[in-house]
Amino acid sequence: MAYQESLSALADPTRRQIFEAIADAPRPVGELAQSMPVSRPAVSQHLKVLSDAGLVMCRVDGARRIYAVRPEGLAQLRMWLDRHWANVMDRFAEEINGKEGLDD
Amino acid sequence: MAYQESLSALADPTRRQIFEAIADAPRPVGELAQSMPVSRPAVSQHLKVLSDAGLVMCRVDGARRIYAVRPEGLAQLRMWLDRHWANVMDRFAEEINGKEGLDD
DNA sequence: GCTTACGGTAAGTCATGGCTTACCAAGAAT
DNA sequence: ATTCTTGGTAAGCCATGACTTACCGTAAGC
């Protein structure tokens, strides 16, 4: 739900791989596990973490669960990034402009 | 250097706190450590991780080292995010539009 | 009904990494 | 030159978490 959990969730390489596969196209768990170097339960556990972070959601299709990226989750991350991006660019501009003290 | 290291680096709460403080304004190590619930060596170690990820850089000022965010590092992350953002929005649009197969 | 595919959960193992204290190098100050 | 500040590094401890196998529901197929 918060960008913090999203960052933690995306920190793990396997989980990032899963996320990117899902972002490319929604997929069922089994298909994900096949294209991954870890077991299916591991994939399930990763999906739970991604889900708790609000980054993915799943649609039930019979016995299958099709996982897809949740746009709002990504949006949270984007907002966080853009917020700091703005800050950093301000500092950067100050450096270039000689950074005269306008604190007085 | 890659977005992957950036994500791993920003996953840790303390490290994220350090990063955000630096994004707000460049700071020396000591000042960061004071405003943080961990020891100064811990801060140094976190700064090394952030630095290796290309997210921060430091300017030497006498005995001080002033750390600042490296815009290019943030840019890498932004590009990664935007790339997947585009994908996800495409999928989302397909869902809404009824997802007729235009694969033919 | 029974069996097979699909997938989430439990329990246990083991590596990663975040933290601490102790130590050391380099610059500033007197 | 000695002392104090600043901060990076080393060694060691311990919690977190990623992975495995085993198990259990549930839906589909025969």
Short mmCIF file of C-alpha atoms (C1' of nucleotides) in Angstrom, two decimals:
data_model
loop_
_atom_site.label_atom_id
_atom_site.label_comp_id
_atom_site.label_asym_id
_atom_site.label_seq_id
_atom_site.Cartn_x
_atom_site.Cartn_y
_atom_site.Cartn_z
CA MET A 1 0.00 0.00 0.00
CA ALA A 2 2.89 2.32 0.69
CA TYR A 3 5.90 2.93 -1.50
CA GLN A 4 8.08 1.50 1.23
CA GLU A 5 6.67 -1.98 0.92
CA SER A 6 6.88 -1.68 -2.85
CA LEU A 7 10.57 -0.94 -2.69
CA SER A 8 11.23 -3.82 -0.31
CA ALA A 9 9.17 -6.11 -2.48
CA LEU A 10 11.04 -5.17 -5.65
CA ALA A 11 14.43 -5.47 -4.01
CA ASP A 12 14.62 -9.23 -4.39
CA PRO A 13 15.90 -10.35 -7.82
CA THR A 14 13.54 -13.30 -8.15
CA ARG A 15 10.59 -11.19 -7.09
CA ARG A 16 11.60 -8.47 -9.51
CA GLN A 17 11.77 -11.05 -12.26
CA ILE A 18 8.29 -12.24 -11.40
CA PHE A 19 7.01 -8.69 -11.34
CA GLU A 20 8.52 -7.90 -14.71
CA ALA A 21 7.06 -11.05 -16.23
CA ILE A 22 3.65 -10.04 -14.93
CA ALA A 23 4.09 -6.47 -16.14
CA ASP A 24 4.84 -7.83 -19.59
CA ALA A 25 1.62 -9.85 -19.50
CA PRO A 26 -0.65 -11.29 -16.80
CA ARG A 27 0.17 -14.93 -16.07
CA PRO A 28 -0.89 -17.88 -13.93
CA VAL A 29 1.39 -19.10 -11.14
CA GLY A 30 2.44 -22.30 -12.88
CA GLU A 31 3.63 -20.51 -15.98
CA LEU A 32 5.63 -18.12 -13.85
CA ALA A 33 7.25 -20.95 -11.93
CA GLN A 34 8.28 -22.73 -15.11
CA SER A 35 10.16 -19.72 -16.41
CA MET A 36 11.87 -19.21 -13.07
CA PRO A 37 14.85 -20.91 -11.40
CA VAL A 38 12.92 -21.53 -8.17
CA SER A 39 10.12 -23.83 -7.06
CA ARG A 40 6.43 -23.09 -7.42
CA PRO A 41 5.87 -22.54 -3.69
CA ALA A 42 8.64 -19.96 -3.76
CA VAL A 43 6.79 -18.16 -6.53
CA SER A 44 3.60 -18.29 -4.50
CA GLN A 45 5.37 -16.75 -1.54
CA HIS A 46 6.81 -14.01 -3.70
CA LEU A 47 3.40 -13.31 -5.16
CA LYS A 48 2.04 -12.91 -1.67
CA VAL A 49 4.69 -10.32 -0.85
CA LEU A 50 4.01 -8.44 -4.08
CA SER A 51 0.31 -8.66 -3.39
CA ASP A 52 0.66 -7.37 0.18
CA ALA A 53 2.68 -4.49 -1.19
CA GLY A 54 -0.21 -3.67 -3.48
CA LEU A 55 1.87 -4.19 -6.59
CA VAL A 56 -0.06 -7.10 -8.04
CA MET A 57 -3.54 -8.59 -7.92
CA CYS A 58 -5.02 -11.84 -9.12
CA ARG A 59 -8.11 -12.83 -11.08
CA VAL A 60 -9.46 -16.31 -10.42
CA ASP A 61 -10.01 -18.40 -13.54
CA GLY A 62 -11.23 -21.81 -12.49
CA ALA A 63 -8.40 -23.52 -10.70
CA ARG A 64 -6.01 -20.93 -12.08
CA ARG A 65 -5.04 -17.61 -10.61
CA ILE A 66 -4.00 -15.04 -13.18
CA TYR A 67 -1.73 -12.44 -11.66
CA ALA A 68 -1.48 -8.92 -13.05
CA VAL A 69 0.19 -5.69 -12.02
CA ARG A 70 -1.94 -3.28 -10.05
CA PRO A 71 -1.54 0.16 -11.66
CA GLU A 72 -2.17 2.03 -8.40
CA GLY A 73 0.76 0.26 -6.79
CA LEU A 74 3.10 1.40 -9.51
CA ALA A 75 1.61 4.87 -9.29
CA GLN A 76 2.55 5.12 -5.62
CA LEU A 77 6.15 4.35 -6.48
CA ARG A 78 6.14 6.87 -9.28
CA MET A 79 4.85 9.58 -7.03
CA TRP A 80 7.51 8.91 -4.44
CA LEU A 81 10.22 8.95 -7.06
CA ASP A 82 8.98 12.12 -8.69
CA ARG A 83 8.77 13.90 -5.36
CA HIS A 84 12.43 13.35 -4.66
CA TRP A 85 13.32 13.89 -8.26
CA ALA A 86 12.00 17.42 -7.96
CA ASN A 87 14.04 18.02 -4.83
CA VAL A 88 17.22 16.72 -6.34
CA MET A 89 16.82 18.79 -9.46
CA ASP A 90 16.32 21.90 -7.34
CA ARG A 91 19.57 21.23 -5.47
CA PHE A 92 21.29 20.56 -8.74
CA ALA A 93 20.14 23.87 -10.19
CA GLU A 94 21.38 25.67 -7.10
CA GLU A 95 24.83 24.16 -7.54
CA ILE A 96 25.03 25.30 -11.13
CA ASN A 97 23.74 28.76 -10.42
CA GLY A 98 26.51 29.32 -7.91
CA LYS A 99 24.27 28.62 -4.95
CA GLU A 100 24.18 32.14 -3.58
CA GLY A 101 22.62 32.26 -0.14
CA LEU A 102 19.09 33.47 -0.48
CA ASP A 103 18.42 32.59 3.14
CA ASP A 104 18.77 36.19 4.27
CA MET B 1 24.74 1.57 -11.78
CA ALA B 2 21.73 -0.54 -12.66
CA TYR B 3 18.20 -0.05 -11.44
CA GLN B 4 18.44 -3.40 -9.70
CA GLU B 5 21.01 -2.24 -7.23
CA SER B 6 19.05 0.94 -6.72
CA LEU B 7 15.96 -0.99 -5.74
CA SER B 8 17.89 -3.22 -3.36
CA ALA B 9 19.60 -0.19 -1.86
CA LEU B 10 16.34 1.66 -1.28
CA ALA B 11 14.63 -1.37 0.22
CA ASP B 12 16.12 -0.92 3.66
CA PRO B 13 14.18 1.57 5.86
CA THR B 14 17.25 3.15 7.40
CA ARG B 15 18.93 3.49 4.05
CA ARG B 16 15.79 4.97 2.56
CA GLN B 17 15.69 7.47 5.42
CA ILE B 18 19.29 8.43 4.72
CA PHE B 19 18.56 8.76 1.03
CA GLU B 20 15.55 10.96 1.63
CA ALA B 21 17.50 13.20 3.99
CA ILE B 22 20.18 13.60 1.33
CA ALA B 23 17.58 14.23 -1.36
CA ASP B 24 16.17 17.00 0.80
CA ALA B 25 19.60 18.55 1.10
CA PRO B 26 23.22 17.34 0.84
CA ARG B 27 24.68 16.54 4.25
CA PRO B 28 27.86 15.33 5.94
CA VAL B 29 27.93 11.89 7.53
CA GLY B 30 27.90 13.12 11.12
CA GLU B 31 24.79 15.19 10.65
CA LEU B 32 23.03 12.23 9.08
CA ALA B 33 24.02 9.95 11.95
CA GLN B 34 22.70 12.39 14.54
CA SER B 35 19.25 12.45 12.99
CA MET B 36 19.16 8.67 12.74
CA PRO B 37 18.46 5.89 15.23
CA VAL B 38 21.65 4.01 14.32
CA SER B 39 25.35 4.50 14.87
CA ARG B 40 27.64 6.51 12.62
CA PRO B 41 29.45 3.45 11.23
CA ALA B 42 26.07 2.05 10.24
CA VAL B 43 25.39 5.25 8.33
CA SER B 44 28.76 4.97 6.63
CA GLN B 45 27.99 1.43 5.56
CA HIS B 46 24.63 2.48 4.19
CA LEU B 47 26.24 5.33 2.30
CA LYS B 48 28.63 2.87 0.72
CA VAL B 49 25.74 0.76 -0.49
CA LEU B 50 23.92 3.80 -1.86
CA SER B 51 27.13 4.96 -3.47
CA ASP B 52 27.83 1.57 -5.08
CA ALA B 53 24.30 1.65 -6.45
CA GLY B 54 25.09 4.99 -8.06
CA LEU B 55 22.39 6.75 -6.09
CA VAL B 56 24.62 9.13 -4.15
CA MET B 57 28.01 10.74 -4.46
CA CYS B 58 30.17 12.71 -2.07
CA ARG B 59 32.11 15.92 -2.25
CA VAL B 60 35.11 16.16 0.05
CA ASP B 61 35.20 19.30 2.18
CA GLY B 62 38.26 19.11 4.40
CA ALA B 63 37.69 16.32 6.85
CA ARG B 64 34.01 16.27 5.94
CA ARG B 65 32.33 14.34 3.19
CA ILE B 66 29.17 15.97 1.92
CA TYR B 67 26.86 13.40 0.39
CA ALA B 68 24.36 14.30 -2.29
CA VAL B 69 21.98 12.41 -4.55
CA ARG B 70 23.31 11.56 -7.99
CA PRO B 71 20.62 12.58 -10.50
CA GLU B 72 21.64 9.91 -13.01
CA GLY B 73 21.01 7.21 -10.43
CA LEU B 74 17.48 8.41 -9.89
CA ALA B 75 17.04 8.73 -13.64
CA GLN B 76 17.84 5.04 -14.10
CA LEU B 77 15.11 4.12 -11.66
CA ARG B 78 12.66 6.43 -13.34
CA MET B 79 13.32 4.91 -16.72
CA TRP B 80 12.80 1.40 -15.41
CA LEU B 81 9.57 2.39 -13.75
CA ASP B 82 8.25 4.23 -16.78
CA ARG B 83 9.06 1.32 -19.04
CA HIS B 84 6.88 -1.03 -17.04
CA TRP B 85 4.33 1.65 -16.44
CA ALA B 86 3.78 1.81 -20.18
CA ASN B 87 3.37 -1.94 -20.40
CA VAL B 88 0.91 -2.08 -17.55
CA MET B 89 -1.19 0.72 -18.97
CA ASP B 90 -1.35 -1.06 -22.30
CA ARG B 91 -2.64 -4.23 -20.64
CA PHE B 92 -5.08 -2.19 -18.66
CA ALA B 93 -6.44 -0.54 -21.77
CA GLU B 94 -6.86 -3.93 -23.41
CA GLU B 95 -8.93 -5.15 -20.48
CA ILE B 96 -11.24 -2.16 -20.69
CA ASN B 97 -11.60 -2.35 -24.46
CA GLY B 98 -12.75 -5.92 -24.19
CA LYS B 99 -9.36 -7.24 -25.19
CA GLU B 100 -10.24 -8.36 -28.69
CA GLY B 101 -7.40 -10.23 -30.28
CA LEU B 102 -5.56 -7.87 -32.56
CA ASP B 103 -2.81 -10.41 -32.94
CA ASP B 104 -3.88 -11.32 -36.45
"C1'" DG C 1 -17.43 -41.18 -7.36
"C1'" DC C 2 -11.92 -41.06 -8.21
"C1'" DT C 3 -7.88 -38.90 -10.15
"C1'" DT C 4 -5.18 -35.20 -11.86
"C1'" DA C 5 -3.86 -30.17 -12.37
"C1'" DC C 6 -3.38 -25.87 -9.86
"C1'" DG C 7 -1.83 -23.31 -6.12
"C1'" DG C 8 -1.65 -21.63 -1.26
"C1'" DT C 9 0.35 -22.78 3.55
"C1'" DA C 10 3.54 -24.96 7.17
"C1'" DA C 11 7.87 -26.20 8.97
"C1'" DG C 12 12.62 -26.16 8.83
"C1'" DT C 13 17.28 -24.85 6.88
"C1'" DC C 14 20.70 -21.69 5.70
"C1'" DA C 15 22.73 -17.45 3.70
"C1'" DT C 16 22.44 -12.54 3.57
"C1'" DG C 17 22.94 -8.30 5.58
"C1'" DG C 18 22.20 -4.72 9.21
"C1'" DC C 19 23.92 -3.49 13.57
"C1'" DT C 20 27.38 -2.87 17.16
"C1'" DT C 21 32.10 -1.91 19.19
"C1'" DA C 22 36.86 -1.30 18.31
"C1'" DC C 23 40.24 0.47 15.52
"C1'" DC C 24 42.67 3.42 12.23
"C1'" DA C 25 43.74 7.29 8.86
"C1'" DA C 26 43.50 12.17 7.70
"C1'" DG C 27 42.43 16.95 8.26
"C1'" DA C 28 41.82 21.16 11.65
"C1'" DA C 29 43.04 23.65 15.57
"C1'" DT C 30 45.68 25.12 19.33
"C1'" DA D 1 53.68 18.47 17.50
"C1'" DT D 2 49.81 17.01 19.88
"C1'" DT D 3 44.94 16.85 20.25
"C1'" DC D 4 40.30 16.66 18.56
"C1'" DT D 5 37.09 15.97 14.92
"C1'" DT D 6 35.43 13.43 10.98
"C1'" DG D 7 34.52 9.24 8.87
"C1'" DG D 8 35.78 4.78 6.66
"C1'" DT D 9 36.91 -0.31 7.75
"C1'" DA D 10 37.11 -4.90 10.43
"C1'" DA D 11 35.17 -8.47 13.17
"C1'" DG D 12 31.44 -10.56 15.17
"C1'" DC D 13 26.47 -11.15 16.44
"C1'" DC D 14 21.91 -11.96 15.37
"C1'" DA D 15 17.45 -11.30 12.93
"C1'" DT D 16 15.33 -11.45 8.59
"C1'" DG D 17 13.94 -13.74 4.70
"C1'" DA D 18 14.48 -16.80 0.57
"C1'" DC D 19 14.26 -21.47 -0.44
"C1'" DT D 20 13.07 -26.36 -0.04
"C1'" DT D 21 9.89 -30.45 0.83
"C1'" DA D 22 5.61 -31.98 2.54
"C1'" DC D 23 0.91 -31.27 2.96
"C1'" DC D 24 -3.82 -29.74 2.10
"C1'" DG D 25 -7.70 -27.64 -0.14
"C1'" DT D 26 -10.33 -26.89 -4.67
"C1'" DA D 27 -11.59 -27.13 -9.50
"C1'" DA D 28 -11.71 -29.85 -13.79
"C1'" DG D 29 -11.77 -34.34 -16.35
"C1'" DC D 30 -12.72 -39.05 -16.84
#
